[in-house]
Short mmCIF file of C-alpha atoms (C1' of nucleotides) in Angstrom, two decimals:
data_model
loop_
_atom_site.label_atom_id
_atom_site.label_comp_id
_atom_site.label_asym_id
_atom_site.label_seq_id
_atom_site.Cartn_x
_atom_site.Cartn_y
_atom_site.Cartn_z
CA MET A 1 0.08 0.10 0.22
CA SER A 2 2.98 2.31 1.03
CA GLU A 3 4.22 1.35 -1.99
CA GLN A 4 1.68 1.62 -4.14
CA SER A 5 1.04 4.91 -3.03
CA THR A 6 4.12 6.10 -3.72
CA PHE A 7 4.25 4.75 -7.09
CA MET A 8 1.14 6.61 -7.56
CA LYS A 9 2.98 10.07 -6.59
CA LEU A 10 5.39 9.75 -8.60
CA ARG A 11 3.00 9.59 -11.61
CA GLN A 12 0.67 11.95 -10.38
CA ASP A 13 4.64 14.02 -10.71
CA GLU A 14 5.20 13.34 -13.74
CA ARG A 15 1.46 14.73 -15.10
CA GLU A 16 2.28 18.11 -12.78
CA VAL A 17 5.53 17.78 -14.71
CA ARG A 18 3.71 17.45 -18.90
CA LYS A 19 0.85 19.54 -17.19
CA GLN A 20 3.51 22.72 -16.63
CA LEU A 21 5.05 21.53 -20.05
CA ILE A 22 1.96 22.49 -21.51
CA ILE A 23 0.95 25.59 -19.75
CA SER A 24 4.32 27.01 -20.72
CA ALA A 25 3.92 26.04 -24.17
CA ALA A 26 1.10 29.06 -24.43
CA MET A 27 2.59 31.06 -22.16
CA THR A 28 5.16 30.83 -24.97
CA LEU A 29 2.87 31.42 -27.26
CA PHE A 30 1.02 34.29 -25.43
CA ASP A 31 3.82 36.69 -26.01
CA GLU A 32 3.60 36.25 -29.98
CA ARG A 33 0.25 36.76 -29.96
CA SER A 34 -3.10 37.26 -29.37
CA PHE A 35 -4.31 34.88 -26.74
CA HIS A 36 -7.85 34.47 -29.50
CA GLU A 37 -5.57 33.35 -32.40
CA ILE A 38 -3.86 30.74 -30.67
CA GLY A 39 -5.25 27.42 -30.75
CA MET A 40 -5.09 23.54 -29.56
CA ARG A 41 -3.45 22.38 -32.31
CA ASP A 42 -1.06 25.91 -32.48
CA ILE A 43 0.02 24.95 -27.98
CA ALA A 44 0.86 21.33 -28.91
CA ALA A 45 2.64 21.69 -31.94
CA GLU A 46 4.53 24.04 -29.61
CA ALA A 47 5.04 22.03 -26.85
CA GLY A 48 5.71 18.71 -29.14
CA VAL A 49 2.74 16.63 -28.91
CA SER A 50 -0.47 15.91 -30.11
CA ALA A 51 -3.78 17.80 -30.13
CA ALA A 52 -5.53 15.30 -28.98
CA SER A 53 -2.84 14.97 -26.17
CA ILE A 54 -3.54 17.97 -24.07
CA TYR A 55 -7.06 17.19 -23.48
CA ARG A 56 -5.26 13.81 -21.26
CA TYR A 57 -4.13 16.87 -18.98
CA PHE A 58 -7.09 19.72 -19.40
CA PRO A 59 -10.69 19.51 -20.09
CA SER A 60 -11.50 22.10 -21.95
CA ARG A 61 -9.25 25.70 -23.47
CA ASP A 62 -10.63 27.60 -21.51
CA ASP A 63 -9.58 25.25 -18.49
CA LEU A 64 -6.52 25.35 -19.79
CA PHE A 65 -6.32 29.12 -19.96
CA VAL A 66 -7.06 29.83 -16.84
CA GLU A 67 -4.46 27.42 -15.66
CA ALA A 68 -1.90 29.84 -17.69
CA LEU A 69 -3.53 32.80 -16.41
CA ILE A 70 -2.91 31.46 -12.82
CA GLN A 71 0.56 30.77 -12.92
CA ASP A 72 1.12 34.14 -15.30
CA ILE A 73 0.01 35.73 -12.46
CA ASN A 74 1.53 33.90 -9.82
CA ASN A 75 4.75 35.43 -11.89
CA ILE A 76 3.35 38.98 -11.68
CA GLU A 77 3.08 38.66 -8.17
CA GLY A 78 7.05 38.15 -7.12
CA GLU A 79 7.63 40.92 -9.41
CA LEU A 80 5.27 43.44 -7.96
CA GLU A 81 6.82 42.56 -4.83
CA LYS A 82 10.16 43.72 -5.79
CA ARG A 83 9.21 46.62 -7.80
CA ILE A 84 6.93 48.16 -4.61
CA GLY A 85 9.94 46.68 -1.97
CA GLU A 86 9.50 47.68 1.83
CA GLY A 87 9.53 50.97 0.83
CA GLY A 88 7.58 51.25 -2.51
CA SER A 89 4.79 54.01 -2.57
CA LEU A 90 1.11 53.44 -3.92
CA ASP A 91 2.44 55.65 -7.58
CA GLU A 92 5.15 53.25 -8.24
CA LEU A 93 2.32 50.07 -7.22
CA ALA A 94 0.01 52.03 -9.90
CA ILE A 95 3.07 52.32 -12.45
CA ALA A 96 4.09 48.86 -12.25
CA VAL A 97 0.33 47.35 -12.35
CA VAL A 98 -0.01 49.16 -16.19
CA ASP A 99 2.79 48.52 -17.11
CA TYR A 100 2.10 44.72 -16.45
CA LEU A 101 -0.88 45.23 -17.93
CA ILE A 102 0.41 46.52 -20.67
CA ASP A 103 3.38 44.27 -21.34
CA ASN A 104 1.67 40.93 -20.49
CA GLU A 105 -0.96 41.75 -23.38
CA SER A 106 -2.74 37.73 -23.78
CA THR A 107 -3.44 37.80 -19.81
CA PHE A 108 -4.90 41.13 -20.35
CA GLN A 109 -6.89 40.01 -23.29
CA MET A 110 -7.66 36.65 -21.20
CA MET A 111 -9.19 38.54 -17.73
CA CYS A 112 -11.07 40.91 -20.01
CA HIS A 113 -12.70 37.21 -21.82
CA PHE A 114 -13.18 35.79 -18.26
CA MET A 115 -14.80 39.19 -17.23
CA ILE A 116 -16.96 39.66 -20.17
CA ARG A 117 -17.55 35.83 -21.03
CA GLY A 118 -21.13 35.24 -21.58
CA GLU A 119 -20.17 31.45 -22.80
CA VAL A 120 -17.26 30.17 -20.62
CA ASN A 121 -18.20 26.80 -18.88
CA GLU A 122 -18.85 26.91 -15.54
CA ARG A 123 -15.82 24.95 -13.89
CA ALA A 124 -13.01 27.61 -15.74
CA LEU A 125 -15.45 30.31 -14.84
CA LYS A 126 -15.07 28.88 -10.97
CA LYS A 127 -11.45 28.75 -11.38
CA PHE A 128 -11.27 31.89 -12.80
CA ASN A 129 -13.42 33.93 -10.12
CA ALA A 130 -11.09 32.00 -7.72
CA VAL A 131 -7.91 33.57 -9.66
CA GLN A 132 -9.60 37.05 -9.48
CA ARG A 133 -10.18 36.96 -5.76
CA TYR A 134 -6.90 35.85 -5.19
CA PHE A 135 -5.46 38.18 -7.80
CA LEU A 136 -7.21 41.31 -5.59
CA ASN A 137 -6.76 39.76 -2.08
CA MET A 138 -2.46 40.09 -3.12
CA PHE A 139 -3.23 43.83 -4.07
CA ASP A 140 -4.86 44.15 -0.71
CA GLU A 141 -1.25 42.78 0.83
CA ALA A 142 0.33 45.17 -1.39
CA LEU A 143 -1.70 48.85 -0.57
CA LYS A 144 -1.43 47.84 3.09
CA LYS A 145 2.37 47.20 2.98
CA ALA A 146 1.92 50.36 1.03
CA GLU A 147 -0.40 52.41 2.14
CA GLY A 148 -0.86 50.86 5.81
CA ALA A 149 -4.83 51.67 5.61
CA GLU A 150 -6.72 49.28 7.65
CA ASN A 151 -10.46 48.52 6.01
CA ILE A 152 -8.71 48.51 2.33
CA ARG A 153 -10.52 45.58 0.11
CA PHE A 154 -13.45 48.29 -1.27
CA PHE A 155 -10.07 51.12 -2.37
CA THR A 156 -8.13 47.49 -3.69
CA HIS A 157 -11.05 47.39 -5.77
CA ALA A 158 -11.55 50.94 -7.35
CA PHE A 159 -7.73 50.78 -7.97
CA PHE A 160 -7.53 48.07 -9.94
CA ALA A 161 -10.88 48.58 -11.66
CA SER A 162 -9.58 51.86 -12.96
CA LEU A 163 -6.39 50.33 -13.84
CA ALA A 164 -7.91 48.21 -16.29
CA GLY A 165 -10.10 50.59 -17.56
CA VAL A 166 -7.34 52.59 -18.40
CA VAL A 167 -5.31 49.78 -19.76
CA LEU A 168 -8.30 48.53 -21.53
CA THR A 169 -9.66 52.16 -23.18
CA PHE A 170 -5.57 53.32 -24.11
CA ARG A 171 -4.20 50.20 -24.81
CA ASN A 172 -4.85 50.61 -28.70
CA TYR A 173 -5.33 54.21 -29.20
CA PRO A 174 -4.91 55.48 -32.18
CA GLY A 175 -2.03 58.17 -33.78
CA LYS A 176 0.45 57.66 -30.59
CA SER A 177 3.09 55.53 -30.68
CA ASN A 178 3.34 52.04 -27.98
CA GLU A 179 5.72 54.82 -25.50
CA GLU A 180 3.77 57.97 -25.76
CA LYS A 181 0.57 55.26 -24.92
CA ARG A 182 1.83 54.35 -21.79
CA GLN A 183 3.27 57.17 -20.72
CA TYR A 184 0.21 58.05 -21.42
CA MET A 185 -1.47 55.27 -19.36
CA HIS A 186 0.80 56.31 -16.33
CA ARG A 187 -0.04 59.74 -16.00
CA LEU A 188 -3.97 59.00 -16.17
CA ALA A 189 -3.05 56.07 -13.99
CA LEU A 190 -1.32 58.09 -11.22
CA HIS A 191 -4.19 61.03 -11.98
CA ILE A 192 -6.93 58.20 -10.83
CA ILE A 193 -5.21 57.43 -8.02
CA LYS A 194 -4.18 60.30 -6.46
CA LYS A 195 -6.98 61.04 -4.20
CA GLY A 196 -8.47 58.22 -3.75
CA ASN A 197 -6.37 57.11 -0.78
CA GLU A 198 -7.38 60.26 1.09
CA ILE A 199 -10.75 58.48 2.36
CA ILE A 200 -8.98 55.04 2.90
CA ASP A 201 -10.39 54.60 6.19
CA SER A 202 -13.66 55.33 5.79
CA ASP A 203 -15.31 51.69 5.39
CA GLY A 204 -16.26 52.72 1.83
CA ASN A 205 -19.88 53.80 2.47
CA ILE A 206 -20.97 57.08 0.55
CA ASN A 207 -24.94 57.16 1.15
CA MET B 1 -29.56 65.92 -64.86
CA SER B 2 -31.52 67.22 -61.87
CA GLU B 3 -34.71 64.94 -62.66
CA GLN B 4 -31.97 62.29 -62.70
CA SER B 5 -30.24 63.18 -59.44
CA THR B 6 -33.34 63.46 -57.89
CA PHE B 7 -33.97 59.80 -58.30
CA MET B 8 -31.04 59.11 -57.76
CA LYS B 9 -31.49 60.38 -54.14
CA LEU B 10 -34.53 59.25 -53.38
CA ARG B 11 -32.98 55.25 -54.17
CA GLN B 12 -30.15 56.67 -51.77
CA ASP B 13 -32.71 57.24 -49.00
CA GLU B 14 -34.21 53.68 -49.71
CA ARG B 15 -31.18 52.60 -49.30
CA GLU B 16 -30.39 54.36 -45.57
CA VAL B 17 -33.44 52.99 -44.99
CA ARG B 18 -32.96 49.32 -45.39
CA LYS B 19 -29.39 49.83 -44.47
CA GLN B 20 -31.29 51.27 -41.48
CA LEU B 21 -33.69 48.43 -40.80
CA ILE B 22 -30.72 45.80 -40.46
CA ILE B 23 -29.01 48.03 -37.77
CA SER B 24 -32.49 48.35 -36.04
CA ALA B 25 -32.50 44.25 -36.29
CA ALA B 26 -28.72 44.09 -34.75
CA MET B 27 -30.11 46.37 -32.50
CA THR B 28 -33.30 44.65 -31.02
CA LEU B 29 -30.60 41.54 -30.46
CA PHE B 30 -28.48 42.96 -29.03
CA ASP B 31 -31.05 43.13 -26.33
CA GLU B 32 -31.63 40.08 -25.71
CA ARG B 33 -27.88 38.29 -25.81
CA SER B 34 -24.03 38.73 -25.92
CA PHE B 35 -23.19 40.34 -29.63
CA HIS B 36 -20.34 37.73 -29.57
CA GLU B 37 -23.22 34.62 -30.35
CA ILE B 38 -25.42 36.94 -33.22
CA GLY B 39 -24.63 35.97 -36.54
CA MET B 40 -25.39 37.55 -39.62
CA ARG B 41 -28.08 34.81 -40.29
CA ASP B 42 -29.68 36.51 -36.88
CA ILE B 43 -29.62 39.13 -38.07
CA ALA B 44 -30.84 38.18 -41.61
CA ALA B 45 -33.66 36.61 -40.03
CA GLU B 46 -34.05 39.13 -37.47
CA ALA B 47 -34.48 42.13 -40.73
CA GLY B 48 -36.43 39.96 -42.45
CA VAL B 49 -33.75 39.26 -45.23
CA SER B 50 -31.16 37.19 -46.16
CA ALA B 51 -27.83 36.54 -44.65
CA ALA B 52 -26.59 37.86 -48.30
CA SER B 53 -28.54 40.86 -48.73
CA ILE B 54 -26.43 42.46 -45.56
CA TYR B 55 -23.58 42.50 -47.61
CA ARG B 56 -25.42 44.85 -50.14
CA TYR B 57 -25.30 47.61 -47.33
CA PHE B 58 -22.44 46.60 -45.35
CA PRO B 59 -18.99 45.30 -46.19
CA SER B 60 -18.75 42.98 -43.16
CA ARG B 61 -19.20 42.01 -40.10
CA ASP B 62 -17.60 44.36 -38.16
CA ASP B 63 -18.83 47.03 -40.04
CA LEU B 64 -22.16 46.52 -39.46
CA PHE B 65 -21.36 46.19 -35.81
CA VAL B 66 -19.57 49.39 -35.61
CA GLU B 67 -22.03 51.18 -36.96
CA ALA B 68 -24.35 49.37 -34.69
CA LEU B 69 -22.37 51.01 -32.26
CA ILE B 70 -22.59 54.33 -33.89
CA GLN B 71 -26.18 54.09 -34.00
CA ASP B 72 -26.18 52.97 -29.83
CA ILE B 73 -23.98 56.10 -28.51
CA ASN B 74 -26.57 58.65 -30.56
CA ASN B 75 -29.05 57.15 -28.54
CA ILE B 76 -27.37 57.57 -25.22
CA GLU B 77 -26.32 60.62 -25.79
CA GLY B 78 -29.38 62.69 -25.53
CA GLU B 79 -30.23 60.18 -22.74
CA LEU B 80 -27.21 61.78 -20.72
CA GLU B 81 -27.91 64.81 -21.53
CA LYS B 82 -31.29 64.30 -19.77
CA ARG B 83 -30.40 63.11 -16.49
CA ILE B 84 -27.39 65.49 -16.51
CA GLY B 85 -30.02 68.34 -17.59
CA GLU B 86 -29.29 72.03 -16.80
CA GLY B 87 -28.11 71.74 -12.93
CA GLY B 88 -26.78 67.79 -13.49
CA SER B 89 -23.68 66.98 -11.32
CA LEU B 90 -20.54 65.18 -11.66
CA ASP B 91 -21.68 62.05 -9.42
CA GLU B 92 -25.53 61.96 -11.65
CA LEU B 93 -23.07 61.87 -14.86
CA ALA B 94 -20.66 58.80 -13.63
CA ILE B 95 -23.97 57.45 -11.89
CA ALA B 96 -25.73 57.45 -15.88
CA VAL B 97 -22.25 56.45 -17.71
CA VAL B 98 -22.14 53.11 -15.78
CA ASP B 99 -25.86 52.43 -15.56
CA TYR B 100 -24.79 52.83 -19.54
CA LEU B 101 -22.19 50.88 -19.58
CA ILE B 102 -24.40 48.06 -17.26
CA ASP B 103 -27.74 47.71 -19.18
CA ASN B 104 -26.32 48.16 -22.78
CA GLU B 105 -24.39 44.51 -22.30
CA SER B 106 -24.01 44.52 -26.33
CA THR B 107 -22.88 47.54 -26.80
CA PHE B 108 -20.49 47.36 -23.35
CA GLN B 109 -18.42 44.19 -25.13
CA MET B 110 -18.81 45.41 -28.59
CA MET B 111 -16.55 48.94 -27.26
CA CYS B 112 -14.10 46.04 -25.69
CA HIS B 113 -13.86 43.74 -28.60
CA PHE B 114 -13.17 46.76 -30.87
CA MET B 115 -10.53 48.06 -27.98
CA ILE B 116 -8.93 45.11 -27.26
CA ARG B 117 -8.90 43.80 -30.99
CA GLY B 118 -6.01 42.57 -32.95
CA GLU B 119 -8.17 41.20 -35.79
CA VAL B 120 -10.03 43.34 -36.77
CA ASN B 121 -10.33 44.76 -40.21
CA GLU B 122 -8.83 48.89 -40.68
CA ARG B 123 -12.25 50.28 -42.27
CA ALA B 124 -14.21 49.20 -39.30
CA LEU B 125 -11.12 50.14 -36.95
CA LYS B 126 -11.05 54.07 -38.23
CA LYS B 127 -14.64 54.07 -38.01
CA PHE B 128 -14.46 52.83 -34.75
CA ASN B 129 -12.04 54.76 -33.82
CA ALA B 130 -13.61 57.64 -34.91
CA VAL B 131 -16.69 56.85 -32.80
CA GLN B 132 -14.68 56.43 -29.57
CA ARG B 133 -13.22 59.94 -30.32
CA TYR B 134 -16.80 61.54 -31.09
CA PHE B 135 -18.07 59.42 -27.59
CA LEU B 136 -14.92 61.10 -25.32
CA ASN B 137 -15.97 64.45 -27.06
CA MET B 138 -19.47 64.30 -25.63
CA PHE B 139 -18.07 63.91 -22.03
CA ASP B 140 -15.91 66.55 -22.61
CA GLU B 141 -19.21 68.81 -23.44
CA ALA B 142 -20.94 67.10 -20.37
CA LEU B 143 -18.18 67.19 -18.28
CA LYS B 144 -18.07 71.20 -18.75
CA LYS B 145 -21.45 71.59 -17.87
CA ALA B 146 -21.09 70.22 -14.59
CA GLU B 147 -17.69 71.06 -14.01
CA GLY B 148 -17.06 74.48 -15.81
CA ALA B 149 -13.55 73.39 -16.18
CA GLU B 150 -11.22 74.45 -19.13
CA ASN B 151 -8.92 72.11 -20.21
CA ILE B 152 -11.23 68.83 -19.66
CA ARG B 153 -10.01 66.40 -21.88
CA PHE B 154 -7.50 64.19 -19.81
CA PHE B 155 -9.33 64.33 -16.76
CA THR B 156 -12.28 62.92 -19.51
CA HIS B 157 -9.91 60.34 -20.61
CA ALA B 158 -9.16 59.38 -16.32
CA PHE B 159 -12.99 59.73 -16.37
CA PHE B 160 -15.04 57.60 -18.74
CA ALA B 161 -11.70 54.82 -18.80
CA SER B 162 -11.52 54.41 -14.92
CA LEU B 163 -16.02 53.76 -15.10
CA ALA B 164 -15.31 51.55 -17.93
CA GLY B 165 -13.27 49.66 -15.67
CA VAL B 166 -15.13 49.14 -13.06
CA VAL B 167 -17.98 47.69 -15.16
CA LEU B 168 -15.98 45.47 -16.64
CA THR B 169 -14.16 43.96 -13.73
CA PHE B 170 -17.03 43.81 -11.17
CA ARG B 171 -19.40 43.53 -13.97
CA ASN B 172 -19.99 39.43 -13.43
CA TYR B 173 -18.18 39.84 -10.10
CA PRO B 174 -19.66 36.15 -8.37
CA GLY B 175 -21.92 36.14 -5.55
CA LYS B 176 -24.05 39.10 -5.69
CA SER B 177 -26.71 40.03 -7.19
CA ASN B 178 -27.58 42.07 -9.98
CA GLU B 179 -28.44 45.07 -8.03
CA GLU B 180 -25.61 44.65 -5.57
CA LYS B 181 -23.34 44.31 -8.42
CA ARG B 182 -24.99 47.66 -9.63
CA GLN B 183 -24.99 49.60 -6.62
CA TYR B 184 -21.37 48.50 -5.19
CA MET B 185 -20.51 50.08 -8.74
CA HIS B 186 -22.10 52.77 -8.19
CA ARG B 187 -19.99 53.46 -4.81
CA LEU B 188 -17.04 52.42 -7.13
CA ALA B 189 -17.44 55.05 -9.50
CA LEU B 190 -18.31 57.79 -6.71
CA HIS B 191 -15.06 57.40 -4.74
CA ILE B 192 -13.07 57.22 -8.54
CA ILE B 193 -14.22 60.36 -9.46
CA LYS B 194 -14.61 62.28 -5.94
CA LYS B 195 -10.99 64.04 -6.21
CA GLY B 196 -10.24 63.74 -9.53
CA ASN B 197 -11.76 66.94 -10.46
CA GLU B 198 -9.80 68.82 -8.04
CA ILE B 199 -6.59 69.43 -9.82
CA ILE B 200 -9.27 69.22 -13.01
CA ASP B 201 -7.66 72.93 -13.88
CA SER B 202 -4.04 71.96 -14.05
CA ASP B 203 -2.93 70.42 -17.41
CA GLY B 204 -2.81 67.24 -17.16
CA ASN B 205 0.98 67.23 -16.37
CA ILE B 206 2.58 65.55 -13.69
CA ASN B 207 5.74 64.86 -14.63
"C1'" DT C 1 9.95 -16.48 -15.87
"C1'" DG C 2 5.96 -16.16 -18.34
"C1'" DT C 3 0.56 -15.40 -19.25
"C1'" DA C 4 -3.03 -12.52 -19.09
"C1'" DC C 5 -5.05 -8.25 -17.36
"C1'" DA C 6 -5.12 -3.27 -16.43
"C1'" DT C 7 -3.75 1.26 -16.83
"C1'" DC C 8 -2.62 4.73 -19.12
"C1'" DA C 9 0.14 8.23 -22.26
"C1'" DG C 10 0.34 9.41 -26.34
"C1'" DT C 11 -1.38 9.90 -31.39
"C1'" DG C 12 -3.50 10.47 -36.57
"C1'" DA C 13 -7.72 10.99 -38.19
"C1'" DA C 14 -12.07 12.47 -38.35
"C1'" DC C 15 -15.80 14.60 -36.57
"C1'" DG C 16 -19.43 18.21 -36.29
"C1'" DC C 17 -20.28 22.38 -36.47
"C1'" DG C 18 -20.94 27.40 -36.76
"C1'" DC C 19 -20.51 30.93 -39.86
"C1'" DG C 20 -18.16 34.67 -42.42
"C1'" DT C 21 -18.73 35.23 -46.78
"C1'" DT C 22 -19.42 34.82 -52.30
"C1'" DC C 23 -21.55 32.97 -56.18
"C1'" DA C 24 -24.64 32.42 -59.66
"C1'" DC C 25 -29.16 33.82 -60.90
"C1'" DT C 26 -33.85 35.98 -60.70
"C1'" DG C 27 -36.98 39.63 -61.13
"C1'" DA C 28 -38.44 44.44 -60.89
"C1'" DT C 29 -37.78 49.25 -62.34
"C1'" DG C 30 -36.23 52.61 -65.21
"C1'" DT C 31 -33.95 54.18 -69.67
"C1'" DA C 32 -32.67 55.23 -74.87
"C1'" DC C 33 -34.50 55.33 -79.11
"C1'" DT D 1 -46.16 51.70 -77.78
"C1'" DG D 2 -42.93 48.70 -78.16
"C1'" DT D 3 -38.20 46.32 -77.70
"C1'" DA D 4 -33.17 46.31 -76.29
"C1'" DC D 5 -30.60 47.05 -72.52
"C1'" DA D 6 -28.57 48.86 -68.04
"C1'" DT D 7 -29.29 48.60 -62.55
"C1'" DC D 8 -29.71 46.70 -58.93
"C1'" DA D 9 -32.30 45.05 -54.94
"C1'" DG D 10 -32.87 40.28 -53.21
"C1'" DT D 11 -31.52 35.22 -52.43
"C1'" DG D 12 -30.92 30.52 -52.07
"C1'" DA D 13 -27.30 27.61 -51.56
"C1'" DA D 14 -22.43 26.59 -51.31
"C1'" DC D 15 -17.73 27.61 -50.44
"C1'" DG D 16 -13.97 27.53 -47.14
"C1'" DC D 17 -12.15 26.90 -43.40
"C1'" DG D 18 -11.05 26.96 -38.84
"C1'" DC D 19 -11.09 25.24 -34.62
"C1'" DG D 20 -12.26 22.54 -30.97
"C1'" DT D 21 -13.33 17.68 -29.53
"C1'" DT D 22 -13.63 12.74 -29.96
"C1'" DC D 23 -12.60 8.16 -31.34
"C1'" DA D 24 -10.14 4.37 -31.53
"C1'" DC D 25 -6.33 2.38 -31.63
"C1'" DT D 26 -1.14 1.45 -30.49
"C1'" DG D 27 2.95 0.71 -27.48
"C1'" DA D 28 4.91 1.11 -22.48
"C1'" DT D 29 4.82 -0.47 -17.82
"C1'" DG D 30 3.01 -2.00 -14.08
"C1'" DT D 31 -0.03 -6.22 -11.52
"C1'" DA D 32 -1.68 -10.63 -10.54
"C1'" DC D 33 -0.48 -15.30 -9.71
#
DNA sequence: TGTACATCAGTGAACGCGCGTTCACTGATGTAC
DNA sequence: TGTACATCAGTGAACGCGCGTTCACTGATGTAC
């Protein structure tokens, strides 16, 4: 029994490794083009397996993408913490988030995909919701460090939502170079958060 | 020549009427389900014509959708002005915008579609960019009335982007009723714009 | 050591379907002379 | 008043293709006895 479970565990570990390989392949492709344009056959080719194999590890395309999203968000967590560091300011955090959303186009698009949804399967959606919560919790922590406020959930929501909106709206604004757009989004982000933190200590009620 | 041009004009007018019929059919469907789920055949059936006919009036699906978007935004303009009225406050405008984005799901989704894009044809994209500019100009006017500030373009951008982000992020936030979500988005919107208007008179530079 | 059986990774090929778009054609309406 | 021709709205049917997903099968590895 003990030996068998060890064996099972090994097998399970290998499974995880292969799953990881597929996710990594997907993420490699995300850097090249929009996730809408990436099919199961593309990911399979990148990972060096057949498309059918992917279905041994993920029940559907959306499920695979959600897991990739989780990975991506895990990656950013460390990065954000690095950029904020111990004495990082709220401004720095905002800029870091905007840059992240700009530079990880597919991640951003996937987030939009699941947030706007309308036809995503229940299972994948549940996973996404968990990621979303986790993601926002992460900001809670970061914002606590940067601001030291108490009831922060409401502020976190306002913070993240408005930054996402900035990137959504100006990511492809015509007639500007990418660098100009980035600068402009930074300015917008700083402008928007400039005041929000002043009433952060309230419980967020407005009534 | 004069008679012919009159005739041509009549014909042209009829063409416009038919175009309008197709757009109206599309907009009727938008109230029922997500625009992603609406195909050319659906729109054709709703308009009482064949799918092939649509291509006599619109070069592509995206072009049709952009024109529908234009109509929809034209509709909202009057509505917003009504809600803001002469003495409408900035708060009222923000609430109105959030409600609009919530209640016109397809419009919002189409905006996201074109803003995130990646595979939309050039022609449709140009039209969309024109709409977007027009839309933001509209806010400039509304905000000028509500706030009376001068250099308002930057503020308009921050205003609209953050509200769009709020709706994007919380439109489908799990575990809440629709009414709760609406209330919550209102609170977020009010929180976010609360301070922005104080430094509205600056030129928006941060440096 | 050998045989029968279970488990599971992996796959090429095909399924199935949706869906945007095009084609070849009909029919109505107007113009030229 | 009549005939030949041009213009254009409208359409049923098909094209074409992408793409997520499933199927039937192979082969390797481990277990039971």
